[in-house]
Short mmCIF file of C-alpha atoms and ligand atoms in Angstrom, two decimals:
data_model
loop_
_atom_site.label_atom_id
_atom_site.label_comp_id
_atom_site.label_asym_id
_atom_site.label_seq_id
_atom_site.Cartn_x
_atom_site.Cartn_y
_atom_site.Cartn_z
CA UNK A 1235 11.77 -7.54 21.48
CA UNK A 1236 11.70 -3.79 21.30
CA UNK A 1237 8.47 -3.07 19.96
CA UNK A 1238 8.36 0.31 18.30
CA UNK A 1239 5.39 -0.70 16.04
CA UNK A 1240 2.94 1.38 17.88
CA UNK A 1241 1.83 2.65 21.35
CA UNK A 1242 -1.06 0.39 20.93
CA UNK A 1243 1.14 -2.36 22.11
CA UNK A 1244 1.43 -1.05 25.73
CA UNK A 1245 0.71 -3.50 28.39
CA UNK A 1246 -1.25 -2.58 31.48
CA UNK A 1247 0.79 -1.93 34.65
CA UNK A 1248 0.61 -4.04 37.81
CA UNK A 1249 -1.39 -1.26 39.40
CA UNK A 1250 -3.82 -1.47 36.63
CA UNK A 1251 -4.20 -5.08 36.84
CA UNK A 1252 -4.83 -4.98 40.51
CA UNK A 1253 -7.54 -2.19 40.06
CA UNK A 1254 -9.28 -4.29 37.31
CA UNK A 1255 -9.28 -7.35 39.75
CA UNK A 1256 -10.95 -5.39 42.42
CA UNK A 1257 -13.29 -3.25 40.10
CA UNK A 1258 -16.82 -2.87 41.39
CA UNK A 1259 -19.01 -3.86 38.29
CA UNK A 1260 -22.58 -3.78 36.96
CA UNK A 1261 -24.43 -4.01 33.75
CA UNK A 1262 -23.38 -1.01 31.82
CA UNK A 1263 -26.31 -1.63 29.28
CA UNK A 1264 -28.53 -0.80 32.19
CA UNK A 1265 -26.18 2.11 33.14
CA UNK A 1266 -25.27 0.25 36.41
CA UNK A 1267 -21.56 -0.23 36.33
CA UNK A 1268 -20.31 2.34 38.90
CA UNK A 1269 -16.59 2.15 37.71
CA UNK A 1270 -17.51 3.05 34.16
CA UNK A 1271 -19.94 5.76 35.32
CA UNK A 1272 -17.11 7.10 37.29
CA UNK A 1273 -14.71 6.98 34.30
CA UNK A 1274 -17.29 8.72 31.93
CA UNK A 1275 -17.91 11.35 34.56
CA UNK A 1276 -14.05 12.06 34.90
CA UNK A 1277 -13.58 12.10 31.22
CA UNK A 1278 -16.38 14.81 30.75
CA UNK A 1279 -14.83 16.85 33.56
CA UNK A 1280 -11.29 16.65 32.17
CA UNK A 1281 -12.52 18.10 28.95
CA UNK A 1282 -14.97 20.55 30.53
CA UNK A 1283 -18.02 18.86 28.61
CA UNK A 1284 -21.42 17.86 29.66
CA UNK A 1285 -20.87 14.05 29.02
CA UNK A 1286 -18.81 11.20 27.82
CA UNK A 1287 -19.03 7.56 26.91
CA UNK A 1288 -16.70 4.70 26.92
CA UNK A 1289 -16.23 2.94 23.69
CA UNK A 1290 -14.28 -0.17 22.96
CA UNK A 1291 -11.91 1.42 20.41
CA UNK A 1292 -10.97 4.69 18.98
CA UNK A 1293 -12.34 3.37 15.62
CA UNK A 1294 -15.82 2.93 17.13
CA UNK A 1295 -15.66 6.26 18.71
CA UNK A 1296 -14.83 8.12 15.34
CA UNK A 1297 -17.50 6.12 13.47
CA UNK A 1298 -20.28 6.97 16.11
CA UNK A 1299 -19.36 10.72 15.81
CA UNK A 1300 -19.32 10.69 11.81
CA UNK A 1301 -22.68 8.82 12.10
CA UNK A 1302 -24.02 11.51 14.55
CA UNK A 1303 -22.69 14.51 12.74
CA UNK A 1304 -23.98 13.55 9.26
CA UNK A 1305 -26.67 12.04 7.00
CA UNK A 1306 -26.35 9.43 4.24
CA UNK A 1307 -25.50 11.04 1.00
CA UNK A 1308 -23.40 13.74 2.46
CA UNK A 1309 -19.77 14.42 2.62
CA UNK A 1310 -17.06 14.83 5.32
CA UNK A 1311 -13.61 16.62 4.93
CA UNK A 1312 -10.54 15.37 6.15
CA UNK A 1313 -6.84 15.85 5.60
CA UNK A 1314 -5.52 13.32 3.15
CA UNK A 1315 -3.35 11.03 5.78
CA UNK A 1316 -6.31 11.18 8.37
CA UNK A 1317 -6.88 7.81 10.21
CA UNK A 1318 -10.75 8.10 9.66
CA UNK A 1319 -9.96 7.99 5.91
CA UNK A 1320 -7.06 5.57 5.61
CA UNK A 1321 -7.41 2.90 8.51
CA UNK A 1322 -10.87 2.48 9.34
CA UNK A 1323 -12.07 0.33 6.43
CA UNK A 1324 -14.53 2.89 5.04
CA UNK A 1325 -16.59 2.68 8.05
CA UNK A 1326 -17.76 6.40 7.23
CA UNK A 1327 -19.17 4.82 3.95
CA UNK A 1328 -20.52 1.56 5.36
CA UNK A 1329 -22.09 2.91 8.46
CA UNK A 1330 -22.99 6.59 7.74
CA UNK A 1331 -23.30 6.33 3.74
CA UNK A 1332 -20.88 9.38 3.67
CA UNK A 1333 -18.20 10.25 1.16
CA UNK A 1334 -14.84 11.23 2.36
CA UNK A 1335 -13.20 14.13 0.51
CA UNK A 1336 -9.40 14.16 1.16
CA UNK A 1337 -7.69 17.50 1.34
CA UNK A 1338 -3.85 18.15 1.18
CA UNK A 1339 -2.51 20.42 3.99
CA UNK A 1340 -0.68 23.20 2.15
CA UNK A 1341 2.14 23.46 4.72
CA UNK A 1342 2.61 19.71 4.93
CA UNK A 1343 2.02 19.52 8.56
CA UNK A 1344 -1.29 17.36 8.39
CA UNK A 1345 -3.20 20.21 9.81
CA UNK A 1346 -5.65 21.79 7.36
CA UNK A 1347 -5.76 25.63 7.35
CA UNK A 1348 -9.01 27.26 6.58
CA UNK A 1349 -7.82 28.32 3.25
CA UNK A 1350 -7.10 24.59 2.64
CA UNK A 1351 -10.66 23.55 3.76
CA UNK A 1352 -12.83 26.42 2.38
CA UNK A 1353 -12.59 25.58 -1.40
CA UNK A 1354 -13.60 21.93 -0.80
CA UNK A 1355 -16.79 22.83 0.98
CA UNK A 1356 -19.83 22.27 -0.80
CA UNK A 1357 -22.39 24.40 1.23
CA UNK A 1358 -25.37 24.60 -1.04
CA UNK A 1359 -24.54 22.30 -3.87
CA UNK A 1360 -26.81 21.73 -6.98
CA UNK A 1361 -28.98 18.56 -6.33
CA UNK A 1362 -26.74 16.14 -7.77
CA UNK A 1363 -23.74 16.81 -5.47
CA UNK A 1364 -23.24 15.69 -1.91
CA UNK A 1365 -23.24 18.44 0.64
CA UNK A 1366 -20.51 18.82 3.16
CA UNK A 1367 -21.68 18.19 6.70
CA UNK A 1368 -18.53 17.53 8.68
CA UNK A 1369 -14.99 18.55 9.09
CA UNK A 1370 -12.69 15.85 10.81
CA UNK A 1371 -9.39 17.01 12.41
CA UNK A 1372 -6.72 14.93 14.01
CA UNK A 1373 -4.29 15.94 16.95
CA UNK A 1374 -1.70 14.64 17.14
CA UNK A 1375 -1.69 13.40 13.50
CA UNK A 1376 -0.45 10.07 13.42
CA UNK A 1377 0.62 9.75 9.80
CA UNK A 1378 1.95 13.30 9.50
CA UNK A 1379 4.48 12.05 12.07
CA UNK A 1380 2.67 13.02 15.36
CA UNK A 1381 2.52 16.76 14.43
CA UNK A 1382 0.36 18.91 16.57
CA UNK A 1383 -2.25 21.68 16.03
CA UNK A 1384 -1.97 24.60 18.28
CA UNK A 1385 -5.21 25.68 20.46
CA UNK A 1386 -5.23 28.93 18.35
CA UNK A 1387 -5.28 27.02 14.95
CA UNK A 1388 -8.15 24.73 16.29
CA UNK A 1389 -10.18 27.57 17.55
CA UNK A 1390 -9.81 29.69 14.25
CA UNK A 1391 -10.76 26.50 12.27
CA UNK A 1392 -13.75 25.57 14.45
CA UNK A 1393 -14.84 29.39 14.29
CA UNK A 1394 -15.06 29.33 10.52
CA UNK A 1395 -16.65 25.87 10.41
CA UNK A 1396 -19.36 26.94 12.55
CA UNK A 1397 -19.88 30.13 10.65
CA UNK A 1398 -20.52 27.74 7.64
CA UNK A 1399 -22.86 25.75 9.75
CA UNK A 1400 -20.39 22.61 9.87
CA UNK A 1401 -19.61 20.71 12.98
CA UNK A 1402 -15.80 19.68 13.76
CA UNK A 1403 -14.97 16.28 15.11
CA UNK A 1404 -11.64 15.89 16.69
CA UNK A 1405 -9.96 12.74 16.33
CA UNK A 1406 -7.81 12.98 19.57
CA UNK A 1407 -6.54 9.53 19.84
CA UNK A 1408 -3.37 10.98 21.24
CA UNK A 1409 -4.77 14.54 22.27
CA UNK A 1410 -2.73 14.04 25.67
CA UNK A 1411 0.52 13.80 23.55
CA UNK A 1412 -0.47 16.89 21.63
CA UNK A 1413 -1.36 18.90 24.80
CA UNK A 1414 2.06 17.73 26.41
CA UNK A 1415 4.02 18.66 23.23
CA UNK A 1416 2.30 22.04 23.31
CA UNK A 1417 2.47 22.58 27.02
CA UNK A 1418 -1.28 23.45 27.07
CA UNK A 1419 -4.28 21.83 28.58
CA UNK A 1420 -6.34 19.24 26.64
CA UNK A 1421 -9.39 21.43 27.28
CA UNK A 1422 -7.70 24.01 25.20
CA UNK A 1423 -7.33 21.72 22.20
CA UNK A 1424 -10.82 20.48 22.47
CA UNK A 1425 -12.85 23.47 23.62
CA UNK A 1426 -14.29 24.55 20.29
CA UNK A 1427 -14.72 21.07 18.51
CA UNK A 1428 -18.37 19.65 18.61
CA UNK A 1429 -17.03 16.10 19.62
CA UNK A 1430 -13.65 14.57 20.73
CA UNK A 1431 -12.45 10.93 20.67
CA UNK A 1432 -9.60 10.13 22.78
CA UNK A 1433 -7.90 6.70 23.33
CA UNK A 1434 -7.31 5.36 26.97
CA UNK A 1435 -5.08 2.71 25.36
CA UNK A 1436 -2.06 3.65 23.36
CA UNK A 1437 0.23 5.90 25.28
CA UNK A 1438 -1.90 6.23 28.39
CA UNK A 1439 -1.47 2.46 28.87
CA UNK A 1440 -5.02 1.05 29.22
CA UNK A 1441 -5.52 -2.44 27.77
CA UNK A 1442 -8.42 -1.20 25.85
CA UNK A 1443 -10.99 1.42 25.47
CA UNK A 1444 -11.46 5.14 24.33
CA UNK A 1445 -14.03 7.97 25.14
CA UNK A 1446 -16.15 10.12 23.04
CA UNK A 1447 -16.79 13.45 24.68
CA UNK A 1448 -19.42 16.14 23.82
CA UNK A 1449 -22.85 17.48 24.72
CA UNK A 1450 -25.50 15.44 26.55
CA UNK A 1451 -27.57 15.05 23.60
CA UNK A 1452 -24.71 14.00 21.49
CA UNK A 1453 -23.48 11.26 24.17
CA UNK A 1454 -27.16 10.00 24.39
CA UNK A 1455 -27.08 9.48 20.59
CA UNK A 1456 -23.65 7.87 20.96
CA UNK A 1457 -25.02 5.49 23.52
CA UNK A 1458 -27.66 4.14 20.98
CA UNK A 1459 -25.16 3.84 18.29
CA UNK A 1460 -22.69 2.19 20.35
CA UNK A 1461 -25.35 -0.54 21.36
CA UNK A 1462 -26.31 -0.85 17.71
CA UNK A 1463 -22.81 -1.32 16.65
CA UNK A 1464 -22.26 -4.20 19.25
CA UNK A 1465 -20.29 -2.05 21.76
CA UNK A 1466 -22.73 -2.33 24.66
CA UNK A 1467 -20.33 -4.40 26.98
CA UNK A 1468 -22.04 -5.32 30.23
CA UNK A 1469 -19.39 -5.65 33.23
CA UNK A 1470 -17.06 -3.38 31.38
CA UNK A 1471 -16.02 -1.46 34.64
CA UNK A 1472 -13.16 -4.10 34.63
CA UNK A 1473 -11.76 -2.23 31.67
CA UNK A 1474 -12.89 1.17 33.04
CA UNK A 1475 -10.90 0.62 36.11
CA UNK A 1476 -7.54 0.47 34.23
CA UNK A 1477 -8.91 3.52 32.01
CA UNK A 1478 -9.34 5.63 35.19
CA UNK A 1479 -5.58 5.02 36.07
CA UNK A 1480 -4.69 5.85 32.33
CA UNK A 1481 -6.64 8.92 32.47
CA UNK A 1482 -5.21 10.12 35.85
CA UNK A 1483 -1.69 9.03 35.66
CA UNK A 1484 -1.13 8.49 32.06
CA UNK A 1485 -0.66 11.85 30.65
CA UNK A 1486 2.21 12.88 33.19
CA UNK A 1487 4.82 10.56 31.80
CA UNK A 1488 4.19 11.11 28.00
CA UNK A 1489 7.09 13.77 27.99
CA UNK A 1490 9.59 10.72 28.38
CA UNK A 1491 8.05 9.22 25.31
CA UNK A 1492 8.64 12.47 23.30
CA UNK A 1493 12.10 12.76 24.63
CA UNK A 1494 12.80 9.17 23.53
CA UNK A 1495 11.30 9.91 19.97
CA UNK A 1496 13.39 13.04 19.59
CA UNK A 1497 16.66 11.17 20.59
CA UNK A 1498 15.75 8.60 17.99
CA UNK A 1499 15.02 11.18 15.32
CA UNK A 1500 18.07 13.02 16.04
CA UNK A 1501 20.31 9.83 15.59
CA UNK A 1502 18.20 8.91 12.44
CA UNK A 1503 19.10 12.19 10.98
CA UNK A 1504 22.75 11.51 11.38
CA UNK A 1505 22.53 8.29 9.40
CA UNK A 1506 23.62 8.33 5.71
CA UNK A 1507 20.46 8.45 3.37
CA UNK A 1508 17.86 8.60 5.90
CA UNK A 1509 15.33 11.38 5.38
CA UNK A 1510 13.74 12.93 8.39
CA UNK A 1511 13.08 16.45 9.64
CA UNK A 1512 14.01 16.37 13.23
CA UNK A 1513 12.29 19.57 14.08
CA UNK A 1514 8.90 17.93 13.09
CA UNK A 1515 9.25 15.27 15.58
CA UNK A 1516 7.38 16.69 18.82
CA UNK A 1517 5.46 13.86 20.06
CA UNK A 1518 6.06 10.06 20.17
CA UNK A 1519 5.90 9.23 16.41
CA UNK A 1520 8.97 9.16 14.18
CA UNK A 1521 8.46 8.65 10.51
CA UNK A 1522 11.49 8.58 8.13
CA UNK A 1523 12.20 8.05 4.63
CA UNK A 1524 14.51 5.15 3.43
CA UNK A 1525 14.18 5.60 -0.36
CA UNK A 1526 17.94 6.81 -0.70
CA UNK A 1527 19.42 3.80 1.33
CA UNK A 1528 19.36 1.40 -1.48
CA UNK A 1529 16.98 -1.05 0.75
CA UNK A 1530 13.24 -1.06 0.72
CA UNK A 1531 11.37 -0.11 3.83
CA UNK A 1532 10.01 -3.90 4.06
CA UNK A 1533 13.84 -5.11 3.89
CA UNK A 1534 14.77 -2.72 6.71
CA UNK A 1535 11.90 -3.83 8.76
CA UNK A 1536 12.63 -7.43 8.31
CA UNK A 1537 16.41 -6.91 9.13
CA UNK A 1538 15.32 -4.95 12.35
CA UNK A 1539 13.14 -7.76 13.38
CA UNK A 1540 16.08 -10.25 13.23
CA UNK A 1541 17.93 -7.89 15.55
CA UNK A 1542 15.05 -7.66 17.80
CA UNK A 1543 13.30 -4.40 16.78
CA UNK A 1544 9.89 -4.19 15.66
CA UNK A 1545 8.79 -1.28 13.49
CA UNK A 1546 6.10 -0.84 10.72
CA UNK A 1547 7.13 -0.05 7.00
CA UNK A 1548 4.81 1.59 4.46
CA UNK A 1549 5.84 2.52 1.09
CA UNK A 1550 9.30 4.22 1.34
CA UNK A 1551 8.76 5.02 4.90
CA UNK A 1552 9.18 3.57 8.47
CA UNK A 1553 7.21 4.33 11.48
CA UNK A 1554 8.77 3.88 15.00
CA UNK A 1555 6.69 4.84 18.12
CA UNK A 1556 7.83 5.47 21.67
CA UNK A 1557 5.65 4.47 24.46
CA UNK A 1558 5.72 3.37 28.10
CA UNK A 1559 7.16 -0.13 27.42
CA UNK A 1560 10.30 1.33 25.64
CA UNK A 1561 13.13 2.61 27.71
CA UNK A 1562 16.05 4.92 26.86
CA UNK A 1563 18.31 1.91 26.53
CA UNK A 1564 15.73 0.22 23.99
CA UNK A 1565 16.05 3.50 21.88
CA UNK A 1566 19.93 3.16 21.90
CA UNK A 1567 19.67 -0.55 20.71
CA UNK A 1568 17.17 0.45 18.08
CA UNK A 1569 19.62 3.10 16.78
CA UNK A 1570 22.51 0.60 16.85
CA UNK A 1571 20.52 -1.93 14.99
CA UNK A 1572 19.47 0.42 12.26
CA UNK A 1573 23.04 1.74 12.07
CA UNK A 1574 24.23 -1.73 11.52
CA UNK A 1575 21.76 -2.52 8.84
CA UNK A 1576 22.30 0.85 6.91
CA UNK A 1577 25.98 0.44 7.23
CA UNK A 1578 25.93 -2.90 5.63
CA UNK A 1579 24.48 -1.61 2.43
CA UNK A 1580 26.91 -0.90 -0.41
CA UNK A 1581 24.55 1.55 -1.91
CA UNK A 1582 26.59 4.70 -3.03
CA UNK A 1583 26.42 7.58 -0.74
N1 TLP B 1325 -3.92 4.01 15.30
C1 TLP B 1325 -3.09 2.72 14.90
C2 TLP B 1325 -3.40 2.00 13.64
O1 TLP B 1325 -4.80 1.92 13.46
C3 TLP B 1325 -2.76 2.78 12.55
C4 TLP B 1325 -1.73 3.00 15.22
O2 TLP B 1325 -1.00 2.10 15.34
O3 TLP B 1325 -1.26 4.24 15.29
N2 TLP B 1325 -7.46 7.48 15.39
C5 TLP B 1325 -5.84 7.72 15.30
C6 TLP B 1325 -5.30 8.87 15.20
C7 TLP B 1325 -5.19 6.23 15.51
O4 TLP B 1325 -3.90 6.53 15.61
C8 TLP B 1325 -5.94 5.24 15.87
C9 TLP B 1325 -5.25 4.02 15.95
C10 TLP B 1325 -7.29 5.22 15.94
C11 TLP B 1325 -8.03 6.48 15.67
C12 TLP B 1325 -8.10 4.02 16.18
O5 TLP B 1325 -8.07 3.34 17.39
P1 TLP B 1325 -8.32 1.90 17.70
O6 TLP B 1325 -7.02 1.14 17.26
O7 TLP B 1325 -8.69 2.02 19.22
O8 TLP B 1325 -9.55 1.52 16.96
#
């Protein structure tokens, strides 16, 4: 199977498995796991921040960040396709008691400008309205097709937010993809944000785990919340050993995934009735519209599966994600499979 459903499906390398087997471990709830301590120090240094904490998943990292930045009965602002809003099962509401205000990005990129955000802020609302307490951004933006936000844009947004007394949390699940596409360092993309979550799993290749990065005080709070949510994981150095390799070696090869995604997007653009803007494919996520093909996304995805290609369909769109277990040849095969499926429809062009 050529699995393009997500970069979450990546499998740990032999080197990671060997490091996991050999990992020195201790009880992390007592702060005694040397491998996790090393990974947390490395992550903090990588982002030039005071501290970092390993969390079992990106979702838990985001949930803890929202909890620490808000109080019950307040509100957060996020772009309407954001992961925290659409794929975290209302965790902001359940865990933090926070309302999520979805805002459209006026340029369609998934990245809100300050002009998009400003009218949505409730700074000193009347007593019967929830006050805005947090702005969440996502880079790269998953369901906006892996689009990226520049360091300048991020800085400007954060400066404005801070002027309004609002913290900014960066869902940087794929921040290394964004940095690779922009040719900059992750530090530049995260420098002005109050907290950053990034995933060691996904494109970097670890089997599990994400990091939450921020001030020492913030991470101390995160440690309590991680435990409260059931994420205190004892001899977790076994996973941290893979995480260290993911952090140190994973980012270097992301450009290959981006090249594969671009080639895929170019081939898709040449197919009749497929809707895609090739220019907007700059990382490892390819989302295309199939509403003019005469088939539903679900039908196309089912047909692809029969030909050995896995993708995700939602509404009239299909998402394909490139990653370390997908080769150039796999991409050619996926293109051929899709070409055959779309050629077989007698839908008028
Ligand atoms: N994204 C997954 C699904 O949940 C949609 C995927 O297949 O892309 N932030 C962003 C931007 C994400 O894309 C994801 C996972 C998360 C957070 C959550 O990470 P995990 O899966 O580790 O909880």
